[in-house]
Short mmCIF file of C-alpha atoms and ligand atoms in Angstrom, two decimals:
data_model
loop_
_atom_site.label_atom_id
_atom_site.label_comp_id
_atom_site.label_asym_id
_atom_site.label_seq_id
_atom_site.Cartn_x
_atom_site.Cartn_y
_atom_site.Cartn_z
CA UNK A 1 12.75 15.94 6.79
CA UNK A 2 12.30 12.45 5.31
CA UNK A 3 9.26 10.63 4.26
CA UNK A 4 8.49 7.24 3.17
CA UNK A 5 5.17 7.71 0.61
CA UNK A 6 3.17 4.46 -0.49
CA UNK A 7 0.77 4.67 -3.40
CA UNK A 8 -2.09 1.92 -4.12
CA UNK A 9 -4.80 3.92 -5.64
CA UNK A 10 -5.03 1.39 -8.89
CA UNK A 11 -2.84 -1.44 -10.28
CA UNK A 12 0.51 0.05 -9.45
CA UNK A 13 2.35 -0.47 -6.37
CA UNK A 14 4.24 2.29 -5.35
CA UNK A 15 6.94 3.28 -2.51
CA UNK A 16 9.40 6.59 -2.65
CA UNK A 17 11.68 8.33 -0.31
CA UNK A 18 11.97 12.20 -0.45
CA UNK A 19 14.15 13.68 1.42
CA UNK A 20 14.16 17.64 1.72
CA UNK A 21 11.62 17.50 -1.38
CA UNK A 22 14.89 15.54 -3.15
CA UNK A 23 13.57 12.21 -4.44
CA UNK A 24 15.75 9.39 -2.88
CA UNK A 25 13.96 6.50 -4.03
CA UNK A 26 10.85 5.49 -6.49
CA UNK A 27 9.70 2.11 -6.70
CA UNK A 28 6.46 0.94 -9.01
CA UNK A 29 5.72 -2.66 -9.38
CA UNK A 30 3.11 -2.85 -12.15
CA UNK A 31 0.10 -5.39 -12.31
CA UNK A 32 -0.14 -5.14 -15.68
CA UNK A 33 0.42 -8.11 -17.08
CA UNK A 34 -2.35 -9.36 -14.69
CA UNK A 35 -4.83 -7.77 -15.31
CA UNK A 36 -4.40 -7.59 -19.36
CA UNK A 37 -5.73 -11.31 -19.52
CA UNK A 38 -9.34 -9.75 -18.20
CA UNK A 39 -9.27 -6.37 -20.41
CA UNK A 40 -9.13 -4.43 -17.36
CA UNK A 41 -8.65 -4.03 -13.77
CA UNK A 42 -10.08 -6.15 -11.25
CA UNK A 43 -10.49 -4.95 -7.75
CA UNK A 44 -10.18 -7.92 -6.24
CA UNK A 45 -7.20 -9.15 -7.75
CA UNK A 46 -5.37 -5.31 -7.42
CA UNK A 47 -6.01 -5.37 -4.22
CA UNK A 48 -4.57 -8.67 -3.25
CA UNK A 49 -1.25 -8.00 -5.36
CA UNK A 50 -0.89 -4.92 -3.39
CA UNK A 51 -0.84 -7.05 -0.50
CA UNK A 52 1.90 -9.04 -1.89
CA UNK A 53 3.59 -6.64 -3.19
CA UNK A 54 3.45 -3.87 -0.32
CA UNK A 55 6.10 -5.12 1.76
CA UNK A 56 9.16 -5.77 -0.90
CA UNK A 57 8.84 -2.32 -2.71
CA UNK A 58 8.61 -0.29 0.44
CA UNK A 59 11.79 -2.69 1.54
CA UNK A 60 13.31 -2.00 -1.95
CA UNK A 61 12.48 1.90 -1.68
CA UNK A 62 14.23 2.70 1.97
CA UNK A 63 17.18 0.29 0.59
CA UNK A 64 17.85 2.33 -2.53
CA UNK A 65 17.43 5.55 -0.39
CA UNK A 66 19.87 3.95 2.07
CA UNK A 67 17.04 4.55 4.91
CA UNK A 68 15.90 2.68 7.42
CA UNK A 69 12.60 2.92 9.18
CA UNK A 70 13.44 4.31 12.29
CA UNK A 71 14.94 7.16 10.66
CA UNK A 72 12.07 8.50 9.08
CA UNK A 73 10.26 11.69 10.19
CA UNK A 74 6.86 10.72 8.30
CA UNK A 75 4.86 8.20 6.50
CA UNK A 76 2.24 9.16 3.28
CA UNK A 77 -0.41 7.20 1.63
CA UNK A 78 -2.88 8.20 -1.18
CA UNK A 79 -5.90 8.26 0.53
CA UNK A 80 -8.50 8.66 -2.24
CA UNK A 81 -10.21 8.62 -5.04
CA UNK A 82 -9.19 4.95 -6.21
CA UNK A 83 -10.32 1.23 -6.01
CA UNK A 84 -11.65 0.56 -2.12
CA UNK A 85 -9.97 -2.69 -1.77
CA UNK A 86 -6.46 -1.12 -3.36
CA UNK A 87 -6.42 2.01 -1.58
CA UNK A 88 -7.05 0.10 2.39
CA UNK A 89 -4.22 -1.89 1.95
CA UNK A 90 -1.57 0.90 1.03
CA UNK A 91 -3.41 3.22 3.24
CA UNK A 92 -3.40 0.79 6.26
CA UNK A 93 0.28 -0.58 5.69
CA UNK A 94 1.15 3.08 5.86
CA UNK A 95 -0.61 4.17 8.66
CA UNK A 96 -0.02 0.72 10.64
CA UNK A 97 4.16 1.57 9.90
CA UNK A 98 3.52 5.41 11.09
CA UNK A 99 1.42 3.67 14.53
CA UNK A 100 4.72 1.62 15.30
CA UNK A 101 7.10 4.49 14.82
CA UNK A 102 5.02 7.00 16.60
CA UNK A 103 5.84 9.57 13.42
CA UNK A 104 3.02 11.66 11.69
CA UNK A 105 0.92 9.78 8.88
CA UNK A 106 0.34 12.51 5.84
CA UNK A 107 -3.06 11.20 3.95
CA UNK A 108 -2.60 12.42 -0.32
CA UNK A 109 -5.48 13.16 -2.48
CA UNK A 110 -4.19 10.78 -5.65
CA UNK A 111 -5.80 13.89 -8.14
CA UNK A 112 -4.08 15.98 -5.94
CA UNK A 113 -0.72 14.59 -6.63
CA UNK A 114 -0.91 14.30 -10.41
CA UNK A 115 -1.98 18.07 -10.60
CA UNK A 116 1.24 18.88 -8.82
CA UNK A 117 3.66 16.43 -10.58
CA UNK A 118 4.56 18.80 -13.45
CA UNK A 119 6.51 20.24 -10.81
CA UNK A 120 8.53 17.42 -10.33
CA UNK A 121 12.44 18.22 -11.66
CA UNK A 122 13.25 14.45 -13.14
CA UNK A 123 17.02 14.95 -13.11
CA UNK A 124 18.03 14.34 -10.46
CA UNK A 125 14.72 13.91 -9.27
CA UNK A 126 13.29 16.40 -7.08
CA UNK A 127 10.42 18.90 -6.80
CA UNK A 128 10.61 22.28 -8.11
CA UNK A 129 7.71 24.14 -5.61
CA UNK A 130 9.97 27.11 -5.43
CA UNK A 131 9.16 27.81 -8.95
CA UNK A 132 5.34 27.47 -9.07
CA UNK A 133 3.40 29.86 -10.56
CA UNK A 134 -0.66 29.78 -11.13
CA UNK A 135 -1.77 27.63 -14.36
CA UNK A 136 -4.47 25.81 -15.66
CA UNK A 137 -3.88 22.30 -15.65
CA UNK A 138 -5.14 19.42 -17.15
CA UNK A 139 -5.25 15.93 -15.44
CA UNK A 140 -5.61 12.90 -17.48
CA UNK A 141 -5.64 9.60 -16.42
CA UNK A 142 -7.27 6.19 -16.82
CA UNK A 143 -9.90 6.72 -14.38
CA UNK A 144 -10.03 10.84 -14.72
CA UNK A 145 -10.36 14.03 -17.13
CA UNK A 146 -9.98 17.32 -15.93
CA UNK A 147 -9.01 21.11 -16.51
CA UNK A 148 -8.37 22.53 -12.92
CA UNK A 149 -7.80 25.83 -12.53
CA UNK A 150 -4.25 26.64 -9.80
CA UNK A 151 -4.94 29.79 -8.10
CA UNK A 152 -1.80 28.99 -5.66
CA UNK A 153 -0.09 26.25 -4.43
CA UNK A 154 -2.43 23.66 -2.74
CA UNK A 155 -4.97 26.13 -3.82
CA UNK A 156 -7.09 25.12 -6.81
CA UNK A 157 -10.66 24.51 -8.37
CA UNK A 158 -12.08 22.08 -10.49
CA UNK A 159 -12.91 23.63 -13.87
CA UNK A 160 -14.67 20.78 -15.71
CA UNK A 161 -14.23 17.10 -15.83
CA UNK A 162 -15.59 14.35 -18.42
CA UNK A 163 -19.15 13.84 -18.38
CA UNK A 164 -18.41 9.88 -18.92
CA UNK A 165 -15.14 7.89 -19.97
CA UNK A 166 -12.00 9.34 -18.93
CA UNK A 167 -9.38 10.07 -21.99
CA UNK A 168 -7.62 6.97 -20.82
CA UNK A 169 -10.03 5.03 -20.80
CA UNK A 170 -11.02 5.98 -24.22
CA UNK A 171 -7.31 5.19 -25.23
CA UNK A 172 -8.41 1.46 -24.03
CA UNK A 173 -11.64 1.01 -24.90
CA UNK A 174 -11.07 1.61 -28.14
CA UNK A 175 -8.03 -0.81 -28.45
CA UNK A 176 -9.67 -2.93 -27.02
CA UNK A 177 -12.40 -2.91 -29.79
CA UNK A 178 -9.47 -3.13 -32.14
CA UNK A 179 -8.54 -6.29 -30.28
CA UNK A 180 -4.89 -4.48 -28.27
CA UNK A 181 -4.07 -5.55 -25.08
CA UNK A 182 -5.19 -3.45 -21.73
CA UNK A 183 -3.69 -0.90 -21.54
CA UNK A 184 -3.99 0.21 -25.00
CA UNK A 185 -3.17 3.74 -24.85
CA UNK A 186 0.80 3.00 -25.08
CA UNK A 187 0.50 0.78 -27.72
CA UNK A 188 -2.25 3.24 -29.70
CA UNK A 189 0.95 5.99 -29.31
CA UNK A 190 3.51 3.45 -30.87
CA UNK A 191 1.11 2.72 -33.95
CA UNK A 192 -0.18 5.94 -34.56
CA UNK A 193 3.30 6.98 -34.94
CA UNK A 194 3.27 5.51 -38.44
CA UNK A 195 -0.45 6.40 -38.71
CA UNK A 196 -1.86 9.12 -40.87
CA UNK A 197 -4.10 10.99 -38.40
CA UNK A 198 -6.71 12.20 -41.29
CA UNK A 199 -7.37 8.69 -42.89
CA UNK A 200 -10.88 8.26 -41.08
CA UNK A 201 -13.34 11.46 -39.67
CA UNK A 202 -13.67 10.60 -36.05
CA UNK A 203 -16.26 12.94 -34.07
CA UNK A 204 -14.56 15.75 -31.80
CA UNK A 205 -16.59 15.88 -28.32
CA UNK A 206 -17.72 18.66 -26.80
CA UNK A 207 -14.97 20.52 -29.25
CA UNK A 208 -17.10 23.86 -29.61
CA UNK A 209 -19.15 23.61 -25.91
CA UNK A 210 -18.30 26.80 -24.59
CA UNK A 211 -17.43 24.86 -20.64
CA UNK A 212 -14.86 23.23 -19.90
CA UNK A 213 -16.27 19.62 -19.71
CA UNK A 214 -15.35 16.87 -21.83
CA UNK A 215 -17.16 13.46 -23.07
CA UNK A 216 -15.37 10.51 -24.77
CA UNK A 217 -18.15 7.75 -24.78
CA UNK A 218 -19.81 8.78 -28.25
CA UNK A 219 -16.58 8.80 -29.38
CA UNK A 220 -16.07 5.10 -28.36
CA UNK A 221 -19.50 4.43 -29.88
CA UNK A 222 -18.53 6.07 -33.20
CA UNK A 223 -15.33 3.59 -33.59
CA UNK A 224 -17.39 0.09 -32.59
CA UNK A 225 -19.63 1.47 -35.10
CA UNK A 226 -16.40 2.17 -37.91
CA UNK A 227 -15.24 -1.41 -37.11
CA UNK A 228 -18.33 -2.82 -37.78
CA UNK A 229 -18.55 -1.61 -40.96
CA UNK A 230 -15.32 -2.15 -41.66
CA UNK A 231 -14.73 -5.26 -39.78
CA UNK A 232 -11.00 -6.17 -41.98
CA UNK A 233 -9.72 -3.04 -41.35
CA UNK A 234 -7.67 -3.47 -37.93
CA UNK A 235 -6.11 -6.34 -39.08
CA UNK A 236 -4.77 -4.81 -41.62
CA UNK A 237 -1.09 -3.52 -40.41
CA UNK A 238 -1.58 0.30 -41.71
CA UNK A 239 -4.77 -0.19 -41.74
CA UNK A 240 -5.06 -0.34 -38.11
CA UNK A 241 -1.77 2.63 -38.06
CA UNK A 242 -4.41 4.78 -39.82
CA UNK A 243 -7.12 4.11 -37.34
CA UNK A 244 -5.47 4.76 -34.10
CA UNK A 245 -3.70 7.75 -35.46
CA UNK A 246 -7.47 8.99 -36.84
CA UNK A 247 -8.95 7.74 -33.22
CA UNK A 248 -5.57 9.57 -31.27
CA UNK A 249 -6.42 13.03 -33.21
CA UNK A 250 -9.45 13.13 -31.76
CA UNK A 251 -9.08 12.49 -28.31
CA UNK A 252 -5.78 14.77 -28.28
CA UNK A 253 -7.69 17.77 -30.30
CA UNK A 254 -10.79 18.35 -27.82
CA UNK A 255 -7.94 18.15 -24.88
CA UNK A 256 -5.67 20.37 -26.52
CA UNK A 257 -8.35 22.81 -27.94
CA UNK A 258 -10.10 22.80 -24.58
CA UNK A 259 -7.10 23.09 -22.18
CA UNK A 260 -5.15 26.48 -24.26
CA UNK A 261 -8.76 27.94 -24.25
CA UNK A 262 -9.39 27.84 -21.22
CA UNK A 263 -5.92 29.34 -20.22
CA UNK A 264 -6.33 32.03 -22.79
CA UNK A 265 -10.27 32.87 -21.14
CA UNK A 266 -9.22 32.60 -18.12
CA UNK A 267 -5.64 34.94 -18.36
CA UNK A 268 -3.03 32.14 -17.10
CA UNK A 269 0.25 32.18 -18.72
CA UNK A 270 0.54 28.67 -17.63
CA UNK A 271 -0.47 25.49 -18.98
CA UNK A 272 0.42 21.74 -17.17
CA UNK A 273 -0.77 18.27 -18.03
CA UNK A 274 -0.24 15.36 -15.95
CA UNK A 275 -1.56 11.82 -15.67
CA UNK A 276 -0.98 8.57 -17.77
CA UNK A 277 -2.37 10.39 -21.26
CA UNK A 278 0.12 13.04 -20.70
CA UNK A 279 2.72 10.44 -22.36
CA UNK A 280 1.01 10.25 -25.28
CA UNK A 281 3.87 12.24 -27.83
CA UNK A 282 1.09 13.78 -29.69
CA UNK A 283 -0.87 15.03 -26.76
CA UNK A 284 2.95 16.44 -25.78
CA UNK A 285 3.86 17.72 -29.15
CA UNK A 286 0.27 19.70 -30.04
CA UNK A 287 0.37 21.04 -26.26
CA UNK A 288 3.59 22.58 -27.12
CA UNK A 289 3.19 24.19 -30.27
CA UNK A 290 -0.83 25.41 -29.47
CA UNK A 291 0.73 26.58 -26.02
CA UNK A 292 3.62 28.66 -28.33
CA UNK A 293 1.23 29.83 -30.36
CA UNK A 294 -0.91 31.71 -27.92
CA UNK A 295 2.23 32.82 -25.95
CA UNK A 296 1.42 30.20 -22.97
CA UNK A 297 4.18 28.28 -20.90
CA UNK A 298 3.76 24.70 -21.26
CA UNK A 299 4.76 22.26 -17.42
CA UNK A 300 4.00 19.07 -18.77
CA UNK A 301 4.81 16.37 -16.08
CA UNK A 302 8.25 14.07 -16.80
CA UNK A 303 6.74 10.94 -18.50
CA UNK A 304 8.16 8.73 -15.44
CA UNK A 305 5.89 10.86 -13.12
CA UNK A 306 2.86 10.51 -15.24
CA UNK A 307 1.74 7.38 -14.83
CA UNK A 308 0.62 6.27 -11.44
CA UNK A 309 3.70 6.08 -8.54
CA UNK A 310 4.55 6.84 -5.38
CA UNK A 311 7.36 9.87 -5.95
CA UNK A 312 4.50 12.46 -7.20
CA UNK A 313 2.38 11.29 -3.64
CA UNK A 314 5.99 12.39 -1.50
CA UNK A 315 6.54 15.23 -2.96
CA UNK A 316 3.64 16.54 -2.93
CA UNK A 317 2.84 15.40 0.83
CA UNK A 318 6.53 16.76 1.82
CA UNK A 319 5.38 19.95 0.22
CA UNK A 320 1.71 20.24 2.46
CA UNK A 321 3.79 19.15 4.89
CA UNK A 322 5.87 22.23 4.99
CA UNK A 323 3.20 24.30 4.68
CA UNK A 324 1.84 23.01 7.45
CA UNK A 325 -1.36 20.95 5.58
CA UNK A 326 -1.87 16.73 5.31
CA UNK A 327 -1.46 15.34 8.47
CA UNK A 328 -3.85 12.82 9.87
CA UNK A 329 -5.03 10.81 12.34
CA UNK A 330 -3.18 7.08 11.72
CA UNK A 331 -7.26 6.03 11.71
CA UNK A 332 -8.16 8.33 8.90
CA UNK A 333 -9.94 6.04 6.96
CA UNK A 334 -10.10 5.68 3.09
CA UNK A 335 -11.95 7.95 0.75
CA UNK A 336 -12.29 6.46 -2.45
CA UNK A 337 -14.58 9.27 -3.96
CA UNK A 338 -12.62 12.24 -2.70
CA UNK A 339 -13.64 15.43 -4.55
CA UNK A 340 -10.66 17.17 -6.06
O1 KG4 B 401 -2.39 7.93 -14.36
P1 KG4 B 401 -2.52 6.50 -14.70
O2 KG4 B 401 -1.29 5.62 -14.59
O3 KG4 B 401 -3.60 5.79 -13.84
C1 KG4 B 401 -4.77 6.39 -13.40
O4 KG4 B 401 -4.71 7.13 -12.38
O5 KG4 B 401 -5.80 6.15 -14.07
O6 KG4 B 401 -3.09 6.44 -16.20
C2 KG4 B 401 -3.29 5.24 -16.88
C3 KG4 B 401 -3.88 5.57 -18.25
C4 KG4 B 401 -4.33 4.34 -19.03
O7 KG4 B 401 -5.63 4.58 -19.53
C5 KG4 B 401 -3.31 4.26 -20.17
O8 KG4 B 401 -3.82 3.69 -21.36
C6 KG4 B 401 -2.98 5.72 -20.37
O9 KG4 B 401 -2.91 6.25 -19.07
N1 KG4 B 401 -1.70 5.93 -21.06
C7 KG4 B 401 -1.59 6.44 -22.31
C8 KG4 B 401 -0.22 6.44 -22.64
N2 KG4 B 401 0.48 5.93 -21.56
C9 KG4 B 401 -0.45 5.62 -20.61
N3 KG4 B 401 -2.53 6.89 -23.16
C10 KG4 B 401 -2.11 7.35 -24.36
N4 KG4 B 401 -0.81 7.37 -24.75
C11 KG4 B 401 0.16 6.94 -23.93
N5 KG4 B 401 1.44 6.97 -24.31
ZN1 ZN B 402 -3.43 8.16 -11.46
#
C-alpha cells in the first residue's frame, strides 16, 4: 500500500511517501525565513507560500520515492487543528489529487500525528507500530502543550494541556523579548548550551498543581519584567547564555516534573515526547535520566520527526489505514480546532 501524505497545518510545507509503513520520501520546505522579519507567523502569507510551494515538494516527494501518481493507492492531508487559510490549501490539493485518481483521501489529526511520531524508526525511516506499547506522552509544539494519556494504539485521552502559551511559544516569546529571531527556541538551545542554568530564579508554573495542566504566560511576564530591570543584560554575550539557560530550566523542569509524574500516578512504564520542543537537548537529556530514575522507558520522537512534516502525517494515516480508521469523503472539509 502506498500513500502520498501532504502536511500544511503551519509554516512548513510538507509531502512524504510511505510505502508499507517504510518512509520513501520526506520533503519540508520551511517559511521561516519569511515569516522571521514579522516575529511570527502570518496566516495570510503561510497560506499563500503553501500555495506556491504545494506543487514542487509533492513533485519532489513522488520523484525521490521513484512514484508516480497513478500508482498510488491513497492520498493524506492534516486536516486540523492549524491556521484556516494553511490547512485548505494542503487539504484541498490533497483531496482535489485523490478526486482525479479516484483513490481514498485519509484526513490526519496534526496532534494526532505528533503523539504517534515517537514511533517513527529514523534509520532507515519507517514506523515501528508493531512495537507500541501504552505510555503517557507529552506533545509539545509551537502552537500546543500536552500530557496525553495512550491507552492503545489510536486510542488515547487528553490528560491536561496549557492553560495559555504553548512551551514553544514560550521558547519564542521570550527570545523575542531578548531581541532573537522567530523561532527562538533553536537558537535559546544553542546559547544555553554555554549557559549556566542557575544564574537567574525564574518561576516554575504550575510545578506543584497536583493536574496535569501547564501555564507558561507568567513565566513570559516574569522575564519582560527581568529585562526591564536589567535592560544591558542580553546584550551581554554570557550574559544573555546565562539567561536563556535560567529561562530553558524552567520551561524544561515543569515539563519534565509533570510528564514522569504523571506516568508514575498513573502506572505507565512508558514515557514519549514529540513536537518541535522535543529537540530541545535539555528537555531530551532530563527526560532521560528522570525517566531512568523512576524505572520508566523513555520514546522520544527522532529530532527530524519533531518538528512539523509530512512523514509523521503518512505514517500515521498508513497505520489508521490498516486498521481500518481515516478515510474520508474527498469534501471533508477543514477543522482547524479539532479536539485531540
Ligand atoms: O511542532 P512544531 O514544528 O510546530 C507546531 O506544530 O507548532 O514546533 C515549533 C516550535 C517552535 O515554537 C520552536 O521554537 C520550537 O518548536 N523548537 C524548539 C527547538 N526546536 C524547535 N524549542 C526549543 N528548543 C529547540 N531545540
Ligand atoms: Zn506541529
Amino acid at each position: 500500500m502506498t500513500l502520498l501524505a501532504i502536511e500544511t497545518s503551519c509554516d512548513e510545507t510538507g509531502a512524504a511517501v510511505v510505502r508499507d509503513g517504510c518512509l520513501l520520501s520526506n520533503v519540508v520546505s520551511s517559511q521561516t525565513a519569511i515569516h522571521a522579519e514579522y516575529g511570527g507567523v502570518v496566516p495570510e502569507l503561510a497560506a499563500r507560500e503553501h500555495l506556491r510551494h504545494l506543487i514542487p515538494v509533492t513533485r519532489q516527494a513522488l520523484r525521490e520515492a521513484g512514484m508516480t501518481p497513478a500508482a498510488l493507492d491513497a492520498v493524506a492531508a492534516t486536516r486540523g487543528p492549524g491556521l484556516p487559510s494553511a490547512l485548505l490549501a494542503g487539504l484541498k490539493t490533497a483531496q482535489a489529487l485523490a478526486f482525479s485518481l479516484r483513490k481514498p483521501f485519509l484526513g490526519v489529526h496534526h496532534l494526532e500525528a505528533h503523539l504517534y511520531s515517537p514511533w517513527i524508526l529514523p534509520d532507515p525511516p519507517r514506523s515501528d507500530f508493531a512495537q507500541f506499547e501504552p505510555s503517557v506522552s507529552l506533545i509539545v509544539s509551537g502552537g500546543h502543550t500536552l500530557l496525553v494519556l495512550v491507552e492503545g494504539l489510536f486510542q488515547h485521552r487528553v490528560l491536561g494541556s496549557t492553560l495559555d502559551d504553548a512551551a514553544g511559544e514560550c521558547f519564542d516569546k521570550t527570545g523575542k523579548l531578548m531581541g532573537l529571531a522567530y523561532p527562538a527556541g533553536p537558537e535559546i538551545d544553542r546559547l544555553a548550551a554555554e549557559g549556566n542554568p542557575t544564574a537567574f530564579q525564574f518561576p516554575r508554573p504550575m510545578l506543584h498543581e497536583p493536574n496535569c495542566d501547564f501555564s507558561f504566560a507568567g513565566l513570559k511576564t516574569s522575564v519582560r519584567y527581568f529585562l526591564e530591570k536589567n535592560p544591558k543584560l542580553a546584550d551581554d554575550r554570557q550574559g544573555l547564555r546565562d539567561l536563556c539557560a535560567s529561562i530553558q530550566a524552567a520551561i524544561v523542569d515543569v515539563l519534565v516534573a509533570k510528564t514522569v509524574r504523571a506516568a508514575r500516578r498513573l502506572g505507565r512504564r512508558c514515557v514519549t515526547a514529540s513536537g518541535g520542543v522535543a529537540c530541545n537537548g535539555a528537555l531530551r537529556r532530563q527526560l532521560a535520566s528522570a525517566c531512568q530514575q523512576s524505572g520508566l522507558r523513555l520514546r522520544l520522537a527522532d529530532r527530524k520527526f519533531s518538528t512539523d512534516n509530512a512523514a509523521m502525517i503518512g505514517i500515521l494515516a498508513a497505520g489508521k489505514w490498516k486498521a481500518g480508521l481515516g478515510e474520508m469523503s474527498v469534501d471533508a472539509d477543514i477543522d482547524p480546532g479539532w479536539a485531540l
